[in-house]
């Protein structure tokens, strides 16, 4: 492929420098009037007359597992647990050493200079409300995308499996929404970067792009993020909720890898390049959303202050990097890392996440092919 055909960063992500924080922070998600958001869906719905179940044995196996792995968000979670959000924020901070980290961050010359315990706790509370809100919006994105895959994927085994994922995602939206309403103290609109990504995924006319954007990128990142929160929260209801959701997500990501593997073996170099660029765009958008713009905005912290704070928070980088632990090995398994001249390998190296290529991919995740529901398996 000639250099002329290569898209620049500005064309793919709307800015030249990946780490241009000012550009990242200039995009803030807002509540939409009317409370709805409509995206044009350009896909053709596709019938198949080939009903032979099991033609793709790995997808068929996943479908059989999924039927037995269902759980009930109303009755299988301990909703009776009372959550004192402020106490949870304090306990989490204690357990994870947050206050020591803040103590070593230089906040002089920023609004945070005048913050005391009350303001930092409020930040923790808003952070939780924001994070769980984004999980909920992302889950709705997954619900819509998977319903779309049922329509557009040409193989009956994939349509069957995707139908089980639609049910899983409905349950995820339900439990995150309920947790926010009953246990936390406020909602946030969808983060601007996540919103841009979801719009791109939904409006793309090629069915494999739905999979790549959702199952590989968004869900790959979500699985890692849920794992991180599962590990760091001290709140038992949320811990259980996340663990159950993760058991489903492992299947969803495996579904993406198993489905795309077959297709990507047949694509041309130019078609693979487009997939590489889309994966890179998604990676950057998901990293950008972790800048918490909407939280800073609500707390009245100006952009210049946020940049100063973010530029000296190495633990935030660790978290960001860890979030790519599922994506990178899966993208490698699909051949996207090294396709063409290894363009995506180069981009992931620049993002600092390439080391995860050696980690196991999601087709080997024990949760994906486990027998029985999380309730029966008594996962903890
Ligand atoms: Fe989900
Ligand atoms: Fe999912």
Coordinates of C-alpha atoms and ligand atoms in Angstrom, one line a residue:
X1 CA 0.0 0.0 0.0
X2 CA 1.4 3.4 -0.9
X3 CA 2.0 6.1 1.8
X4 CA -0.7 8.2 0.1
X5 CA -3.3 5.6 1.0
X6 CA -2.3 5.7 4.7
X7 CA -4.6 7.8 6.9
X8 CA -3.0 10.2 9.3
X9 CA -3.9 10.4 13.0
X10 CA -5.9 13.6 12.2
X11 CA -8.0 11.6 9.8
X12 CA -8.6 8.7 12.1
X13 CA -8.9 10.3 15.5
X14 CA -9.4 14.0 14.7
X15 CA -6.1 15.2 16.1
X16 CA -2.4 14.8 15.2
X17 CA -1.0 14.0 18.5
X18 CA -2.4 11.0 20.3
X19 CA -1.5 12.6 23.7
X20 CA -2.9 16.1 23.0
X21 CA -4.8 16.4 26.4
X22 CA -6.3 19.7 25.6
X23 CA -8.0 18.2 22.5
X24 CA -9.1 15.2 24.5
X25 CA -10.6 17.4 27.3
X26 CA -12.4 19.7 24.8
X27 CA -15.0 17.1 24.1
X28 CA -17.5 16.8 27.0
X29 CA -20.6 14.6 27.0
X30 CA -23.9 16.4 27.7
X31 CA -27.4 15.4 28.4
X32 CA -29.4 15.3 25.2
X33 CA -32.7 17.2 25.2
X34 CA -35.6 14.7 24.8
X35 CA -33.5 12.0 26.3
X36 CA -33.0 10.0 23.1
X37 CA -30.1 9.6 20.7
X38 CA -30.7 8.3 17.1
X39 CA -28.1 6.8 14.9
X40 CA -28.6 5.9 11.2
X41 CA -28.0 2.1 10.8
X42 CA -26.9 1.3 7.3
X43 CA -26.8 -2.5 7.5
X44 CA -28.9 -4.8 5.4
X45 CA -30.7 -7.5 7.4
X46 CA -29.7 -10.9 6.1
X47 CA -31.8 -14.1 6.0
X48 CA -30.1 -17.4 5.5
X49 CA -31.8 -20.5 4.3
X50 CA -29.0 -22.7 5.5
X51 CA -30.4 -23.8 8.9
X52 CA -27.8 -26.6 9.5
X53 CA -26.9 -26.1 13.2
X54 CA -23.3 -26.9 14.1
X55 CA -21.7 -26.0 10.8
X56 CA -19.4 -23.9 12.9
X57 CA -18.7 -26.1 15.8
X58 CA -17.0 -23.6 18.0
X59 CA -19.8 -21.1 17.8
X60 CA -22.3 -23.9 18.3
X61 CA -20.5 -25.0 21.5
X62 CA -20.5 -21.4 22.8
X63 CA -24.2 -21.2 22.1
X64 CA -24.9 -24.4 24.1
X65 CA -22.8 -23.1 27.0
X66 CA -24.6 -19.7 26.9
X67 CA -28.0 -21.4 27.2
X68 CA -26.9 -23.0 30.5
X69 CA -25.1 -20.0 31.8
X70 CA -28.1 -17.6 32.2
X71 CA -28.7 -15.9 35.6
X72 CA -31.4 -13.7 36.9
X73 CA -30.4 -10.1 37.7
X74 CA -33.5 -9.7 40.0
X75 CA -33.1 -12.8 42.2
X76 CA -29.5 -13.9 41.9
X77 CA -27.8 -10.8 43.4
X78 CA -28.0 -9.7 47.1
X79 CA -29.9 -6.4 46.5
X80 CA -30.8 -6.3 50.2
X81 CA -27.3 -5.2 50.9
X82 CA -27.3 -1.5 51.9
X83 CA -24.7 0.7 50.4
X84 CA -23.3 3.8 52.2
X85 CA -21.6 5.3 49.2
X86 CA -19.4 7.7 51.2
X87 CA -18.2 4.8 53.5
X88 CA -17.5 2.7 50.4
X89 CA -15.4 5.5 48.8
X90 CA -13.4 5.8 52.1
X91 CA -13.0 2.1 52.4
X92 CA -11.9 1.7 48.8
X93 CA -9.4 4.6 49.1
X94 CA -8.0 3.0 52.3
X95 CA -7.7 -0.5 50.7
X96 CA -6.1 0.8 47.5
X97 CA -3.8 3.4 48.9
X98 CA -5.5 6.3 47.1
X99 CA -4.7 9.0 49.7
X100 CA -1.0 8.2 49.6
X101 CA -1.1 8.7 45.9
X102 CA -2.9 12.1 46.1
X103 CA -0.4 13.1 48.8
X104 CA 2.4 12.7 46.3
X105 CA 0.6 14.6 43.5
X106 CA 1.5 18.2 43.2
X107 CA -1.7 20.1 43.1
X108 CA -0.3 23.6 43.7
X109 CA -1.7 26.3 41.5
X110 CA -4.8 24.2 40.8
X111 CA -8.3 24.3 42.3
X112 CA -7.4 21.1 44.1
X113 CA -5.0 23.0 46.3
X114 CA -8.0 24.2 48.4
X115 CA -9.6 20.7 48.5
X116 CA -10.0 19.0 51.8
X117 CA -11.3 15.6 52.9
X118 CA -14.9 16.5 52.0
X119 CA -14.0 17.5 48.4
X120 CA -11.8 14.4 47.8
X121 CA -14.6 12.2 49.1
X122 CA -17.0 14.0 46.8
X123 CA -14.6 13.4 43.9
X124 CA -14.6 9.7 44.8
X125 CA -18.4 9.6 44.8
X126 CA -18.7 11.4 41.5
X127 CA -16.1 9.1 40.0
X128 CA -18.2 6.1 41.0
X129 CA -21.4 7.6 39.6
X130 CA -19.5 8.4 36.4
X131 CA -17.9 5.0 36.0
X132 CA -21.0 3.0 36.6
X133 CA -23.0 5.3 34.3
X134 CA -20.4 4.6 31.5
X135 CA -20.7 0.9 32.2
X136 CA -24.4 1.2 31.8
X137 CA -24.3 3.2 28.6
X138 CA -21.7 0.8 27.2
X139 CA -23.9 -2.1 28.0
X140 CA -26.8 -0.5 26.1
X141 CA -24.4 -0.1 23.2
X142 CA -23.7 -3.8 23.4
X143 CA -27.4 -4.6 23.5
X144 CA -28.0 -2.6 20.3
X145 CA -24.9 -3.9 18.5
X146 CA -25.7 -7.6 19.3
X147 CA -29.3 -7.3 18.2
X148 CA -27.8 -5.9 15.0
X149 CA -25.5 -8.8 14.6
X150 CA -28.5 -11.2 14.9
X151 CA -29.8 -9.4 11.8
X152 CA -26.6 -9.0 9.8
X153 CA -24.3 -12.0 10.4
X154 CA -24.8 -14.5 7.6
X155 CA -24.2 -17.7 9.6
X156 CA -27.0 -19.4 11.5
X157 CA -24.7 -20.6 14.4
X158 CA -23.7 -16.9 14.9
X159 CA -27.3 -15.7 14.8
X160 CA -28.2 -18.3 17.5
X161 CA -25.3 -17.3 19.7
X162 CA -25.8 -13.6 19.2
X163 CA -29.4 -14.0 20.4
X164 CA -28.2 -15.3 23.7
X165 CA -25.9 -12.3 24.0
X166 CA -28.8 -10.0 23.4
X167 CA -30.4 -11.5 26.6
X168 CA -27.1 -11.2 28.5
X169 CA -26.8 -7.5 27.6
X170 CA -30.3 -6.7 28.5
X171 CA -29.5 -8.2 31.9
X172 CA -26.4 -6.1 32.2
X173 CA -28.1 -2.9 31.4
X174 CA -30.8 -3.8 33.9
X175 CA -28.4 -4.6 36.8
X176 CA -26.1 -1.5 36.3
X177 CA -29.1 0.7 36.0
X178 CA -30.6 -0.7 39.2
X179 CA -27.3 -0.4 41.0
X180 CA -27.0 3.3 40.0
X181 CA -30.6 4.0 41.0
X182 CA -30.8 2.2 44.3
X183 CA -27.2 2.3 45.6
X184 CA -25.4 5.3 44.1
X185 CA -26.3 9.0 44.0
X186 CA -26.6 10.2 40.4
X187 CA -26.2 9.5 36.7
X188 CA -23.9 10.9 34.1
X189 CA -24.6 11.2 30.3
X190 CA -22.6 9.0 28.0
X191 CA -19.0 10.2 27.9
X192 CA -18.3 12.1 24.6
X193 CA -15.5 9.8 23.4
X194 CA -17.4 6.6 24.2
X195 CA -20.4 8.1 22.5
X196 CA -18.4 8.9 19.3
X197 CA -17.1 5.3 19.3
X198 CA -20.6 3.8 19.8
X199 CA -22.0 5.9 17.0
X200 CA -19.2 4.8 14.6
X201 CA -19.8 1.2 15.4
X202 CA -23.5 1.3 15.0
X203 CA -23.4 3.4 11.8
X204 CA -20.9 1.2 9.9
X205 CA -22.5 -0.8 7.2
X206 CA -20.1 -3.8 7.4
X207 CA -21.2 -6.5 9.8
X208 CA -17.7 -7.5 10.9
X209 CA -17.1 -3.9 12.0
X210 CA -19.9 -4.3 14.6
X211 CA -18.0 -7.3 16.0
X212 CA -14.6 -5.6 15.8
X213 CA -15.8 -2.4 17.5
X214 CA -18.0 -4.1 20.1
X215 CA -16.9 -7.7 20.9
X216 CA -13.2 -7.1 20.4
X217 CA -12.6 -3.5 21.4
X218 CA -15.4 -2.3 23.7
X219 CA -16.1 -5.6 25.4
X220 CA -12.4 -6.5 25.6
X221 CA -11.8 -3.3 27.4
X222 CA -14.9 -3.7 29.6
X223 CA -13.9 -7.1 30.7
X224 CA -10.5 -5.8 31.9
X225 CA -12.2 -2.7 33.5
X226 CA -14.8 -4.9 35.3
X227 CA -11.9 -7.1 36.5
X228 CA -10.0 -4.1 37.8
X229 CA -13.1 -2.8 39.7
X230 CA -14.0 -6.3 40.9
X231 CA -10.5 -6.5 42.4
X232 CA -10.5 -3.0 44.0
X233 CA -14.0 -2.5 45.3
X234 CA -14.8 -3.4 48.9
X235 CA -18.6 -3.4 48.3
X236 CA -19.9 -7.0 48.3
X237 CA -23.0 -6.4 46.1
X238 CA -21.0 -4.6 43.4
X239 CA -18.3 -7.3 43.6
X240 CA -20.8 -10.1 43.0
X241 CA -22.6 -8.1 40.2
X242 CA -19.3 -7.5 38.4
X243 CA -18.2 -11.1 38.7
X244 CA -21.5 -12.3 37.2
X245 CA -21.3 -9.8 34.4
X246 CA -17.6 -10.8 33.7
X247 CA -18.7 -14.5 33.3
X248 CA -20.9 -13.4 30.4
X249 CA -18.5 -11.0 28.9
X250 CA -15.8 -13.6 28.6
X251 CA -18.2 -15.5 26.2
X252 CA -18.9 -12.4 24.3
X253 CA -15.3 -11.6 23.6
X254 CA -14.6 -15.2 22.6
X255 CA -17.6 -15.0 20.2
X256 CA -16.0 -12.0 18.5
X257 CA -12.6 -13.7 18.1
X258 CA -14.1 -17.0 16.9
X259 CA -16.4 -15.3 14.4
X260 CA -13.8 -12.9 12.9
X261 CA -11.0 -15.4 12.6
X262 CA -12.7 -17.1 9.7
X263 CA -13.5 -13.9 7.9
X264 CA -10.2 -12.1 8.3
X265 CA -8.4 -15.0 6.8
X266 CA -10.1 -14.1 3.5
X267 CA -9.7 -10.3 3.4
X268 CA -7.4 -8.3 1.1
X269 CA -4.6 -6.2 2.5
X270 CA -6.6 -3.0 1.9
X271 CA -9.6 -4.4 3.8
X272 CA -7.4 -5.5 6.7
X273 CA -5.8 -2.0 6.8
X274 CA -9.3 -0.5 7.3
X275 CA -9.8 -2.9 10.2
X276 CA -6.5 -1.9 11.7
X277 CA -7.4 1.7 11.5
X278 CA -10.7 1.1 13.1
X279 CA -9.1 -0.8 15.9
X280 CA -6.7 2.0 16.5
X281 CA -9.4 4.6 16.5
X282 CA -11.4 2.6 19.0
X283 CA -8.4 2.1 21.3
X284 CA -7.7 5.9 21.4
X285 CA -11.4 6.8 22.0
X286 CA -11.6 4.3 24.9
X287 CA -8.4 5.6 26.4
X288 CA -9.6 9.2 26.0
X289 CA -12.8 8.5 27.9
X290 CA -10.8 7.8 31.0
X291 CA -9.9 11.5 31.3
X292 CA -13.2 11.8 33.3
X293 CA -14.1 15.2 31.6
X294 CA -17.7 15.1 32.7
X295 CA -16.6 14.6 36.4
X296 CA -14.1 17.5 36.3
X297 CA -16.7 19.6 34.5
X298 CA -19.3 19.0 37.2
X299 CA -16.7 19.7 40.0
X300 CA -15.7 23.0 38.3
X301 CA -12.0 22.0 37.7
X302 CA -10.6 24.0 34.7
X303 CA -8.8 22.2 31.9
X304 CA -5.4 23.5 32.6
X305 CA -5.6 22.1 36.2
X306 CA -6.7 18.7 34.9
X307 CA -3.8 18.6 32.5
X308 CA -1.3 19.4 35.3
X309 CA -2.7 16.7 37.5
X310 CA -3.0 14.1 34.7
X311 CA 0.5 14.6 33.5
X312 CA 1.9 13.5 36.8
X313 CA -0.3 10.5 37.7
X314 CA 1.7 7.4 36.8
X315 CA -0.8 5.0 38.4
X316 CA -3.5 6.3 36.1
X317 CA -1.2 5.1 33.2
X318 CA -0.9 1.7 34.8
X319 CA -4.7 1.4 34.9
X320 CA -5.1 2.6 31.3
X321 CA -2.5 0.2 30.1
X322 CA -4.0 -2.8 32.0
X323 CA -7.3 -2.1 30.2
X324 CA -5.6 -3.3 27.0
X325 CA -4.7 -6.7 28.4
X326 CA -7.6 -8.5 26.6
X327 CA -7.6 -6.4 23.4
X328 CA -4.0 -6.8 22.3
X329 CA -3.8 -10.7 22.4
X330 CA -7.2 -10.9 20.6
X331 CA -6.2 -8.5 17.9
X332 CA -3.1 -10.5 17.4
X333 CA -5.0 -13.7 17.2
X334 CA -7.1 -12.1 14.4
X335 CA -3.9 -11.3 12.5
X336 CA -4.5 -7.5 12.7
X337 CA -1.4 -6.7 14.7
X338 CA 1.0 -7.8 12.0
X339 CA -1.1 -7.5 8.8
X340 CA 0.5 -5.5 6.0
X341 CA 3.6 -3.9 7.4
X342 CA 2.7 -4.2 11.0
X343 CA 1.0 -0.8 11.2
X344 CA -1.1 -1.6 14.2
X345 CA 1.8 -3.2 16.1
X346 CA 3.5 0.2 15.7
X347 CA 0.5 2.1 16.9
X348 CA 0.0 -0.2 20.0
X349 CA 3.7 0.2 20.7
X350 CA 3.3 4.0 20.7
X351 CA 0.3 3.6 23.1
X352 CA 2.6 1.5 25.4
X353 CA 0.4 -1.6 25.4
X354 CA 2.2 -4.0 23.1
X355 CA 3.6 -6.2 25.9
X356 CA 0.1 -7.8 26.3
X357 CA 0.5 -9.5 22.9
X358 CA 2.1 -12.5 24.9
X359 CA -1.0 -12.9 27.1
X360 CA -3.5 -15.6 26.4
X361 CA -6.4 -14.7 24.1
X362 CA -10.1 -14.9 25.0
X363 CA -10.8 -18.1 23.2
X364 CA -8.9 -19.7 26.2
X365 CA -10.8 -17.9 28.9
X366 CA -12.2 -20.5 31.3
X367 CA -15.4 -18.5 31.9
X368 CA -16.2 -18.5 28.2
X369 CA -16.7 -22.3 28.0
X370 CA -17.7 -22.9 31.7
X371 CA -20.6 -25.3 32.5
X372 CA -23.6 -23.8 34.4
X373 CA -24.5 -20.3 35.5
X374 CA -22.4 -18.2 37.8
X375 CA -24.9 -19.0 40.5
X376 CA -24.5 -22.7 40.2
X377 CA -20.7 -22.4 39.8
X378 CA -20.7 -20.2 43.0
X379 CA -18.1 -17.9 41.4
X380 CA -16.6 -15.4 43.9
Ligands
LIG1 FE1 -22.4 -6.7 28.8
LIG2 FE1 -21.1 -8.2 26.5

